[in-house]
Short mmCIF file of C-alpha atoms and ligand atoms in Angstrom, two decimals:
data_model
loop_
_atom_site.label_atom_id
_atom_site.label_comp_id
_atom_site.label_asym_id
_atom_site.label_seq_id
_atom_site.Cartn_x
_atom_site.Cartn_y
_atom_site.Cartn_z
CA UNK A 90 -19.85 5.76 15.36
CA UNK A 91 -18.99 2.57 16.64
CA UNK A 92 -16.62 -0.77 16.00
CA UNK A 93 -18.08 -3.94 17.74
CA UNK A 94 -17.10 -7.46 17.33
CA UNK A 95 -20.20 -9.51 17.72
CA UNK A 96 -18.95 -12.99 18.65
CA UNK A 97 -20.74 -16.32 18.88
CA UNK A 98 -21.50 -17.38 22.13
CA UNK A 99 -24.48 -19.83 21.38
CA UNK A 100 -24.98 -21.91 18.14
CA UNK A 101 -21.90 -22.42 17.08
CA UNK A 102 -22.57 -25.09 14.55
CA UNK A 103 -24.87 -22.13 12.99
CA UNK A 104 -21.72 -19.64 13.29
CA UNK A 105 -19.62 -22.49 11.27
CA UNK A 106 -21.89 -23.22 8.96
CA UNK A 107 -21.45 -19.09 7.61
CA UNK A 108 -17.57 -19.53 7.84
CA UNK A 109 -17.67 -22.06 5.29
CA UNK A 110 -19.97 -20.85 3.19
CA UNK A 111 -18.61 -17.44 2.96
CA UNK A 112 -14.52 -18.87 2.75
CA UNK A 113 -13.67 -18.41 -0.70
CA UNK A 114 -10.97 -20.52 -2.29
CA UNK A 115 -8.04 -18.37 -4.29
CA UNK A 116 -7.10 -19.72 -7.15
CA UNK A 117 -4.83 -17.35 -8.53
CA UNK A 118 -2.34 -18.03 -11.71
CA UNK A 119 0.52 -15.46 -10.25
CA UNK A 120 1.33 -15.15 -6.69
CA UNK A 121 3.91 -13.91 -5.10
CA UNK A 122 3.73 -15.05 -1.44
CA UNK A 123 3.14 -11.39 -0.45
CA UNK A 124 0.30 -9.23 1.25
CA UNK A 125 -1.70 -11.70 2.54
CA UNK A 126 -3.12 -9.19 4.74
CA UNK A 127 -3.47 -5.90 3.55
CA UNK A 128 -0.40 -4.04 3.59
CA UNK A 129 0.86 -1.40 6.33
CA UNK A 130 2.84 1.19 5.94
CA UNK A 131 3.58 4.99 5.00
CA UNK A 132 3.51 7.27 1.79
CA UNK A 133 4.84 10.84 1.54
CA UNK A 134 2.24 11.84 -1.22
CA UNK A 135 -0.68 12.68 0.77
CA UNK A 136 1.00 15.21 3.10
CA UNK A 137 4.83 16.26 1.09
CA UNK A 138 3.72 15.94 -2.50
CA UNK A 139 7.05 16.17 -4.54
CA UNK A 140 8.71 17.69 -1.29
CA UNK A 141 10.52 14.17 -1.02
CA UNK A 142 14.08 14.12 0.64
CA UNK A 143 16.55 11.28 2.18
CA UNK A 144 16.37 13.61 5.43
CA UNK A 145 12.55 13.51 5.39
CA UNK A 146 12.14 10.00 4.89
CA UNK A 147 15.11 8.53 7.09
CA UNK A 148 12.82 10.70 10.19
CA UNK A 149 9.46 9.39 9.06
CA UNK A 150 11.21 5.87 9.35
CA UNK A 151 12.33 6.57 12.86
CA UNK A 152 9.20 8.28 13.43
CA UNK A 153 7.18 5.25 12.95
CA UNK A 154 9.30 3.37 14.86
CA UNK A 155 8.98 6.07 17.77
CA UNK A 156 5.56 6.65 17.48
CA UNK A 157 4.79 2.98 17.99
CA UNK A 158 3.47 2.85 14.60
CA UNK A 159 6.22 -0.02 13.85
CA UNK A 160 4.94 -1.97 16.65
CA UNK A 161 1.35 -1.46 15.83
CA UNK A 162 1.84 -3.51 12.22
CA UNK A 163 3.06 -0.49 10.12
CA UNK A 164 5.82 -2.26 7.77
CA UNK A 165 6.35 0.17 4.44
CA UNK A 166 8.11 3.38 4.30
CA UNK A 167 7.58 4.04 0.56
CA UNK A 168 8.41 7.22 -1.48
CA UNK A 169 5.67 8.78 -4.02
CA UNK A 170 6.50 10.66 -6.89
CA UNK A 171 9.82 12.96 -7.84
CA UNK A 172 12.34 10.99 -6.04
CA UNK A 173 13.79 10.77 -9.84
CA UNK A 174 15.01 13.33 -12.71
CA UNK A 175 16.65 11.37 -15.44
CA UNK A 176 17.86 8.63 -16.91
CA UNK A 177 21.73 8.27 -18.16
CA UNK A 178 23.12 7.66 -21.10
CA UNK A 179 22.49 3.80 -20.43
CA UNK A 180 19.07 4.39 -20.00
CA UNK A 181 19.16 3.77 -16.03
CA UNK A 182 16.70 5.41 -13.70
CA UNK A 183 18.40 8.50 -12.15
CA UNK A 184 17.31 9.98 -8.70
CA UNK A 185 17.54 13.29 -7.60
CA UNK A 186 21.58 13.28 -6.15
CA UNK A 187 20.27 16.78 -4.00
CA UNK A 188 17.63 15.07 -2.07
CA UNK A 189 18.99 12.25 -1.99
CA UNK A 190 22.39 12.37 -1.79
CA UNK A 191 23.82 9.86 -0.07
CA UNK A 192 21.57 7.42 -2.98
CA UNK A 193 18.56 5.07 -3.04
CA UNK A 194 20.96 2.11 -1.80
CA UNK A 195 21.92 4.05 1.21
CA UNK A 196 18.39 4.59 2.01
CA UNK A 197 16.65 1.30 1.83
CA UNK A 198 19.34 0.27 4.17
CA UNK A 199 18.78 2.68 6.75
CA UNK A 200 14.98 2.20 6.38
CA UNK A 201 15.77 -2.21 6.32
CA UNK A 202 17.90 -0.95 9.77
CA UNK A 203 15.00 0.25 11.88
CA UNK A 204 13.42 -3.39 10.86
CA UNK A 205 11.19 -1.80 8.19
CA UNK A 206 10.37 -2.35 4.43
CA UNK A 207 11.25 -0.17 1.69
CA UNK A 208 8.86 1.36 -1.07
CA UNK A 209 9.30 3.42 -4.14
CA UNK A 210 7.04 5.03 -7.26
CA UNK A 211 6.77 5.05 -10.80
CA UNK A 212 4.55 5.26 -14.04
CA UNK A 213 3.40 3.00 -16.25
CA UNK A 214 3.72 5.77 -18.93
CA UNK A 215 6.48 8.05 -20.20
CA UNK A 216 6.42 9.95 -17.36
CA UNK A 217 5.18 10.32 -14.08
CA UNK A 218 1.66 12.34 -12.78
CA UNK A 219 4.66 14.47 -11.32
CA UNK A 220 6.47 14.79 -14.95
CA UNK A 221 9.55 12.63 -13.93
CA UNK A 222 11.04 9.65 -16.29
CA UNK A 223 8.27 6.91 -15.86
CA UNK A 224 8.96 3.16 -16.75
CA UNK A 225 7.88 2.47 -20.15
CA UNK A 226 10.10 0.63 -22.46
CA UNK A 227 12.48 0.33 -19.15
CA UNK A 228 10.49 -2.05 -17.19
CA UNK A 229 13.06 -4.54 -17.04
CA UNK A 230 15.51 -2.53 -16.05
CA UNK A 231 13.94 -0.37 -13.77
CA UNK A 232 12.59 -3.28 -11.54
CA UNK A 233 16.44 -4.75 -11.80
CA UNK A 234 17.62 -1.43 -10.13
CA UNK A 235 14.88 -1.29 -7.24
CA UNK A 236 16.18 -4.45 -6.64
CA UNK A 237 19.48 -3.62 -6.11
CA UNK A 238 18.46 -0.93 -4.03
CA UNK A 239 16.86 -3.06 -1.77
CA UNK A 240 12.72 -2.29 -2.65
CA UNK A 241 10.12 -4.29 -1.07
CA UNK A 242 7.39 -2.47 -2.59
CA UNK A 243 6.37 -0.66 -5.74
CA UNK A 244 3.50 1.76 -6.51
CA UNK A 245 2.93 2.05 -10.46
CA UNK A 246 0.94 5.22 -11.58
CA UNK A 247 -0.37 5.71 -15.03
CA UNK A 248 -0.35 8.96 -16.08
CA UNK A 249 1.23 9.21 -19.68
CA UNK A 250 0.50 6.07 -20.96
CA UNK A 251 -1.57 7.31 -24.07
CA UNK A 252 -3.15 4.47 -25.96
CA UNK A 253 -1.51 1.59 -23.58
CA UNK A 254 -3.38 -1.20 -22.69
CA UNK A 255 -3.86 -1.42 -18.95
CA UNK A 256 -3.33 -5.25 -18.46
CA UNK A 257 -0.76 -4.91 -20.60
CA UNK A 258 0.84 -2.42 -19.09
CA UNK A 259 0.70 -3.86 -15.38
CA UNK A 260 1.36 -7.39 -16.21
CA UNK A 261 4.73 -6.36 -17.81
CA UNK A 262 5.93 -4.64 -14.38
CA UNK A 263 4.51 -7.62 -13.01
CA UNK A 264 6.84 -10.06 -14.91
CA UNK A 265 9.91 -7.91 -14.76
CA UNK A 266 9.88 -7.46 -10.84
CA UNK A 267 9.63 -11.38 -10.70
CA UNK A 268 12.07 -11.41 -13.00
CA UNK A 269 14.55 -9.87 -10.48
CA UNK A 270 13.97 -12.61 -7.98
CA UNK A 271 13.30 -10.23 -4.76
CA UNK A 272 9.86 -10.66 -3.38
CA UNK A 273 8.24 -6.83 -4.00
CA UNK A 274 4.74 -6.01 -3.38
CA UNK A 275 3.26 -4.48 -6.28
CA UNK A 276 0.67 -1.67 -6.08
CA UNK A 277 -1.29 -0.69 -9.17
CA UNK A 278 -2.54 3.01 -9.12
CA UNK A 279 -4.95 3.01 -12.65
CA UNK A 280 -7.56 4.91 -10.19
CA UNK A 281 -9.86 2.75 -11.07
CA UNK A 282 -10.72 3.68 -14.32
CA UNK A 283 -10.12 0.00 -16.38
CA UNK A 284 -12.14 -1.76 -13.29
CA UNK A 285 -8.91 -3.58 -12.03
CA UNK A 286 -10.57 -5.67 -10.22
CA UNK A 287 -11.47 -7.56 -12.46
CA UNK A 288 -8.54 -8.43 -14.29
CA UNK A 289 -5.18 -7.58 -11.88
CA UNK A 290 -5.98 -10.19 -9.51
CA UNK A 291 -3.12 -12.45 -11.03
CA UNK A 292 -1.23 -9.30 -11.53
CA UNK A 293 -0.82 -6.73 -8.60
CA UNK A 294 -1.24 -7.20 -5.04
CA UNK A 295 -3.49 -4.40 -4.78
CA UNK A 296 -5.36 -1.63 -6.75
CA UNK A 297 -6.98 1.46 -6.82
CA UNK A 298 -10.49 1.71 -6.74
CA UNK A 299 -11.04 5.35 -7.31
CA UNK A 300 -9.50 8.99 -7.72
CA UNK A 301 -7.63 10.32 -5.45
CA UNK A 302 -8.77 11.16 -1.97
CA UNK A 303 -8.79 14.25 -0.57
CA UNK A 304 -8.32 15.28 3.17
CA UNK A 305 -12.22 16.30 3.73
CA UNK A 306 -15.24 14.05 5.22
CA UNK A 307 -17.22 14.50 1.58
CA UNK A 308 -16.97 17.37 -0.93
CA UNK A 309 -17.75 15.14 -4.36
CA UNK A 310 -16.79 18.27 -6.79
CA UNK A 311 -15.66 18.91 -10.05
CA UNK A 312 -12.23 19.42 -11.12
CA UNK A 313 -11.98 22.83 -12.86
CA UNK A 314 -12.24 21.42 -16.31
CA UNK A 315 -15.27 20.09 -15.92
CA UNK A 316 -14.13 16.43 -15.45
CA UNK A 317 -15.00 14.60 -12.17
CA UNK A 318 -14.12 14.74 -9.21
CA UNK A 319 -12.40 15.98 -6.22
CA UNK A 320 -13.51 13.03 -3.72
CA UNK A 321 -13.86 13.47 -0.17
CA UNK A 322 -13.20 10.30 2.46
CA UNK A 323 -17.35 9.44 1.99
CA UNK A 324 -17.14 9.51 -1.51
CA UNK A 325 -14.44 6.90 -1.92
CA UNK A 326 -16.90 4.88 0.59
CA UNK A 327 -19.30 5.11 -1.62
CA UNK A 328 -17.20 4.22 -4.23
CA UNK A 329 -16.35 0.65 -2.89
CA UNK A 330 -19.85 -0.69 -2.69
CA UNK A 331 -20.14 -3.60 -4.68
CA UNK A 332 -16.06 -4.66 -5.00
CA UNK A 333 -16.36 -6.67 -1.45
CA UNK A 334 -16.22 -9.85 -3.72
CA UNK A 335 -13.34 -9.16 -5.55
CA UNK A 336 -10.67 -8.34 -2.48
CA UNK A 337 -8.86 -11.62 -0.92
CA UNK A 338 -5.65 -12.46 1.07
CA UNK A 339 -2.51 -11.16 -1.84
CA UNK A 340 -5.03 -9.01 -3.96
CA UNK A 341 -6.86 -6.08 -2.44
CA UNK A 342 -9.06 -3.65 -3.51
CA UNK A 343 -7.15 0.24 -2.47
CA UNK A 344 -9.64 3.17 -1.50
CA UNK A 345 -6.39 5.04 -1.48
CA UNK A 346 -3.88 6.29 1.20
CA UNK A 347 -5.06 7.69 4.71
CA UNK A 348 -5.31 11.06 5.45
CA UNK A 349 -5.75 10.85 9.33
CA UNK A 350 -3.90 13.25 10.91
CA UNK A 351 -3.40 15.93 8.15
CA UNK A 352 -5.82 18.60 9.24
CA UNK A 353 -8.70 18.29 7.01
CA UNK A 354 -11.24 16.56 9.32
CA UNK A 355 -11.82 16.34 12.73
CA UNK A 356 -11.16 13.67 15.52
CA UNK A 357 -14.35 12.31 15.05
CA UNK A 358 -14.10 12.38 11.45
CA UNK A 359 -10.59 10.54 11.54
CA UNK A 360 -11.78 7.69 13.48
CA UNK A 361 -14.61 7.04 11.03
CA UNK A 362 -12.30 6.99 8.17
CA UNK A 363 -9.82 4.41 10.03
CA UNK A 364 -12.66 2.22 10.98
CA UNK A 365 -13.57 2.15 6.96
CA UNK A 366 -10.77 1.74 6.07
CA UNK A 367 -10.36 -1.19 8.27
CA UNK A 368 -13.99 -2.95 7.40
CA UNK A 369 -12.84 -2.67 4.09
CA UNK A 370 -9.79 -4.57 4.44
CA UNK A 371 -7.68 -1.68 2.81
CA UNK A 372 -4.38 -1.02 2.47
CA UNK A 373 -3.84 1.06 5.55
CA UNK A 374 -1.03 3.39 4.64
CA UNK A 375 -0.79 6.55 6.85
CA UNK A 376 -0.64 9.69 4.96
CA UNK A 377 0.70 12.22 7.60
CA UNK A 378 3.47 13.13 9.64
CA UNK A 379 4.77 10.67 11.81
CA UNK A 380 7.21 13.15 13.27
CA UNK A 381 4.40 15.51 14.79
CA UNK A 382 1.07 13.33 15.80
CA UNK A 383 -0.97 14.38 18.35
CA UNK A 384 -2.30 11.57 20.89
CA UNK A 385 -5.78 11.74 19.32
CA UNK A 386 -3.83 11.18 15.87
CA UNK A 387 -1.62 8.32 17.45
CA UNK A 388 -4.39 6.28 19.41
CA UNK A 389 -6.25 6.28 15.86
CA UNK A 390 -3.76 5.04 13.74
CA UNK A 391 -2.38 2.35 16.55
CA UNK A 392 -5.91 1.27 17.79
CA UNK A 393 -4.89 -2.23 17.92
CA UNK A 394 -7.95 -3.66 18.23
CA UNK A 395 -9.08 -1.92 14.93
CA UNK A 396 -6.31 -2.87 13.62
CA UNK A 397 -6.80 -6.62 14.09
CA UNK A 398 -10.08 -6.60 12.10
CA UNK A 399 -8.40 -4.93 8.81
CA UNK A 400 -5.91 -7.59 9.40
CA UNK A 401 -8.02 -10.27 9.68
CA UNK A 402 -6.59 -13.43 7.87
CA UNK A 403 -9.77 -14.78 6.60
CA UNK A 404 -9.32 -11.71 4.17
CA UNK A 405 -12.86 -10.94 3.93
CA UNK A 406 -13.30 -7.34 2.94
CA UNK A 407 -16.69 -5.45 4.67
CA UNK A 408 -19.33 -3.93 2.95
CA UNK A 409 -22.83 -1.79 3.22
CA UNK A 410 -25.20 -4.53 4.84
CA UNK A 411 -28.23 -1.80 5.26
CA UNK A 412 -28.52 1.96 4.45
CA UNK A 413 -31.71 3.84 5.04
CA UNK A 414 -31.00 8.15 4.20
CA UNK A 415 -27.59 9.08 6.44
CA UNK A 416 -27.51 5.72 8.51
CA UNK A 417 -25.35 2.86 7.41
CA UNK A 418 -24.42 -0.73 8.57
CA UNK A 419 -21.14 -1.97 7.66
CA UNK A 420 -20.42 -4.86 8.24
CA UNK A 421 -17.17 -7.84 7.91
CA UNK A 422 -16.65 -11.43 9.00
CA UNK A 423 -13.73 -12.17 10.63
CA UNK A 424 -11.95 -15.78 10.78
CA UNK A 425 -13.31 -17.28 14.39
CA UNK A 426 -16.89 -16.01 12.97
CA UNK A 427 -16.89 -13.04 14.73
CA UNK A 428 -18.36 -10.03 12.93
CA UNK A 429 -16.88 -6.73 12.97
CA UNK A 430 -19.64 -3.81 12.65
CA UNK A 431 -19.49 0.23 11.71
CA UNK A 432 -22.23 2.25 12.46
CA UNK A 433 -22.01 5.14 10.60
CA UNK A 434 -23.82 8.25 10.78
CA UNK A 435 -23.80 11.04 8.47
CA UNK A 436 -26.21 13.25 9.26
CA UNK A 437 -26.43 16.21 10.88
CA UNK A 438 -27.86 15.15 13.86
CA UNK A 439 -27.46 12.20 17.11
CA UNK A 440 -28.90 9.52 15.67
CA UNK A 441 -30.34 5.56 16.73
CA UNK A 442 -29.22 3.00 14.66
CA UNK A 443 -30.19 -0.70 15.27
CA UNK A 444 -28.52 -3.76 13.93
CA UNK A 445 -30.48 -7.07 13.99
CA UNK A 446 -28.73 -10.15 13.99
CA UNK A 447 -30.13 -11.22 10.18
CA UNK A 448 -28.25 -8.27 8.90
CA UNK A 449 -25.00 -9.46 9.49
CA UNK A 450 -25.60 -13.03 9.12
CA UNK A 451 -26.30 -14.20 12.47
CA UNK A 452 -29.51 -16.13 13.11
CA UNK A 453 -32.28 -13.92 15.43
CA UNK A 454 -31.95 -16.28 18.28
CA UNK A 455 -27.97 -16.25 18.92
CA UNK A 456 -26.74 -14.48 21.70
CA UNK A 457 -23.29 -12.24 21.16
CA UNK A 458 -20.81 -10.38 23.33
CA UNK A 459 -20.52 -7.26 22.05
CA UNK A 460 -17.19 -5.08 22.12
CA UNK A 461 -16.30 -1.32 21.69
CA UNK A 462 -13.51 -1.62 19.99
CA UNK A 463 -12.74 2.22 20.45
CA UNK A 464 -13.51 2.59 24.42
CA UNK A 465 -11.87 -1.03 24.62
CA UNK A 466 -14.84 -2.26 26.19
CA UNK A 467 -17.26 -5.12 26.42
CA UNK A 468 -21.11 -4.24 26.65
CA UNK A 469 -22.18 -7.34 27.78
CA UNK A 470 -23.89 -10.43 25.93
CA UNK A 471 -27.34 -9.31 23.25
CA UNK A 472 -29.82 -11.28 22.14
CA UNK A 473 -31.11 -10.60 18.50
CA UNK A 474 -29.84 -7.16 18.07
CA UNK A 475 -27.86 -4.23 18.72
CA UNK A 476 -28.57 -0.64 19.21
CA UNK A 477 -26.63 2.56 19.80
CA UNK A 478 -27.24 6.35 19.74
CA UNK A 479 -24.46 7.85 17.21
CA UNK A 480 -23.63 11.33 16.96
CA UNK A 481 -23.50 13.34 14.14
CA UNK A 482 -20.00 14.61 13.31
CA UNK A 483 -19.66 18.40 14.03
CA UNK A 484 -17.76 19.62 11.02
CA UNK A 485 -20.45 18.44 8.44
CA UNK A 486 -22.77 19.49 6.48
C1 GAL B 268 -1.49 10.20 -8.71
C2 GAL B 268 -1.71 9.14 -7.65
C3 GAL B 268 -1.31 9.76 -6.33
C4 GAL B 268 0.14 10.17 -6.39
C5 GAL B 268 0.38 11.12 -7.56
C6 GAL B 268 1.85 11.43 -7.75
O1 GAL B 268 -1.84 9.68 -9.96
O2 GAL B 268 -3.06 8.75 -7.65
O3 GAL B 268 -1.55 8.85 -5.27
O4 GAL B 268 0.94 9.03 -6.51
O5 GAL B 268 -0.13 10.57 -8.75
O6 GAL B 268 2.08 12.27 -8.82
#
């Protein structure tokens, strides 16, 4: 698979003429100033699950900054579920005092410290997916707190929420973390189920589109009790076709959290998932362990140049521009009119895919430079098209 930039060398006025007619203007009612590129950062659910601790996070903070992940545009250290236990007798959020012992004050400073941002969980329900105290009925004073404490970011899950209304639900987060003055990135995690993107534009600055992922290239299968579905990274893909129009600079459509680096796929299989996740302007928060990333793992998630097209400020988010069986075209404009292009294979077998200008917008007769954004290298100037032989990857089917 490959990332190219295809820029305009030749008729430009052409190559203007698309910018304007694909730059959408955002008129949203609520908008907090925040996320105006998708944000970047780190999660603990995807590789600790509730085996959150101060210890843990205050290394994944110095990780990133170690790692070069910091440098690379990674902002938010946030903690999933089970960082809480209680609430006291005035009703106030309670953390876990073993794990996190030294409190949730402490912590955001010593994450703040090492020049990051901090970011914490809860539920739109009773309780969290995880069983812990969730937020209804304490909105206002639960955003108050993560105030105090310093948060910059908050995911909001919804299991337990019974018979709540979704919009609802969010919207009231929504007004009691504005409430509190502190600007806080809010993440809404309904899996997709009430189509959020159509209604939490003016309410969250990004939302899941789906389920949650699961650390394989594609293995679509029931859960045990019948309902659907375990999805693998291809599935999600799948999943996004269609919600291109919906994503914009401060609301973003969320595939979910990477899982490069935690085992389940191969090198190969990592690098198509980053370069996804980048056409699709997502969210790109890593999902592994900072701590212990081998090179491969590290040159993936700090590809600068891959990178730079999920961060894009035009805000454009990619999408399928031709499929025919295994072979796929994705494909995202980028602010100077540049396109950014996947080629995605995935078969079981090497295979040619071609990419003529018309599919991505670009009249026959232009002439581009065309990069590799993963060798970091230009392959000179094409006329009308471009073609490349793309393996298979070897873990699948
Ligand atoms: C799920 C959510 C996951 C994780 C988990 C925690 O609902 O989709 O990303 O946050 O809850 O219990």
């Amino acid at each position: 698979m490959k990332t190219l930039t295809y820029s305009r060398i030749t008729l430009l006025s052409l190559g203007c003429a698309l910018v304007i007619l694909f730059s959408a203007s955002d008129a949203r009612a609520w908008d907090n100033g925040l996320a105006l590129t998708p944000p970047m950062g780190w999660n603990s659910w995807n590789k600790f699950a509730c085996n959150v601790s101060e210890d843990m996070i205050k290394s994944m903070a110095d990780g990133m900054v170690s790692s070069g992940m910091k440098d690379a545009g990674y902002q938010y250290v946030v903690i999933d579920d089970c960082w809480q236990v209680s609430r006291d007798a005035d009703g106030n959020i309670v953390p876990d005092a073993q794990r996190f012992p030294s409190g949730m004050k402490a912590l955001g400073d010593y994450i703040h410290s090492k020049g990051l941002k901090f970011g914490i969980y809860s539920d739109a329900g009773w309780g969290t997916c995880g069983k812990r105290p969730g937020s209804m009925g304490h909105e206002y004073q639960d955003a108050l707190m993560y105030a105090r404490w310093g948060v910059d970011y908050l995911k909001y899950d919804w299991c337990n929420t019974g018979k709540r209304n979704e919009e609802e639900a969010y919207s009231t987060m929504r007004d009691a973390l504005k409430a509190t003055g502190r600007p806080i990135v809010f993440s809404i995690c309904e899996w997709g189920d009430g189509k959020p993107w159509l209604w939490a534009a003016d309410i969250g600055n990004l939302w899941r589109s789906t389920g949650d992922i699961s650390d394989h290239w594609t293995s679509m299968k029931k859960w045990p009790d019948g309902s659907c579905c375990e999805l693998g990274m291809l599935d999600i893909l799948d999943l996004q076709v269609g919600l291109d129009a919906f994503a914009g600079p401060g609301h973003w459509n969320d595939p979910d959290m990477l899982e490069v680096g935690n085992g389940g796929m191969t090198t190969a299989e990592y690098r198509a998932h980053f370069s996804l996740w980048c056409i699709l302007a997502a969210p790109l928060i890593a999902g592994n362990d900072l701590r212990s990333m081998t090179p491969e793992i590290k040159e993936i998630l700090t590809n600068k140049e891959v990178i730079a097209i999920n961060q894009d400020a035009l805000g454009r988010e990619g999408s399928r521009v031709w499929k025919d069986g295994d072979r796929e075209v994705w494909s995202k404009q980028l602010k100077d009119g540049s396109r950014a292009v996947v080629l995605l294979n995935r078969g079981a077998t090497a295979s040619e895919i071609t990419v003529p200008w018309e599919t991505i917008g670009y009249p026959a007769s232009v002439s581009a430079n065309v990069r590799d954004l993963w060798a970091h290298k230009d392959l000179g100037k094409m006329s009308g098209k471009f073609s490349a032989k793309v393996e298979s990857t070897p873990s699948w089917p």
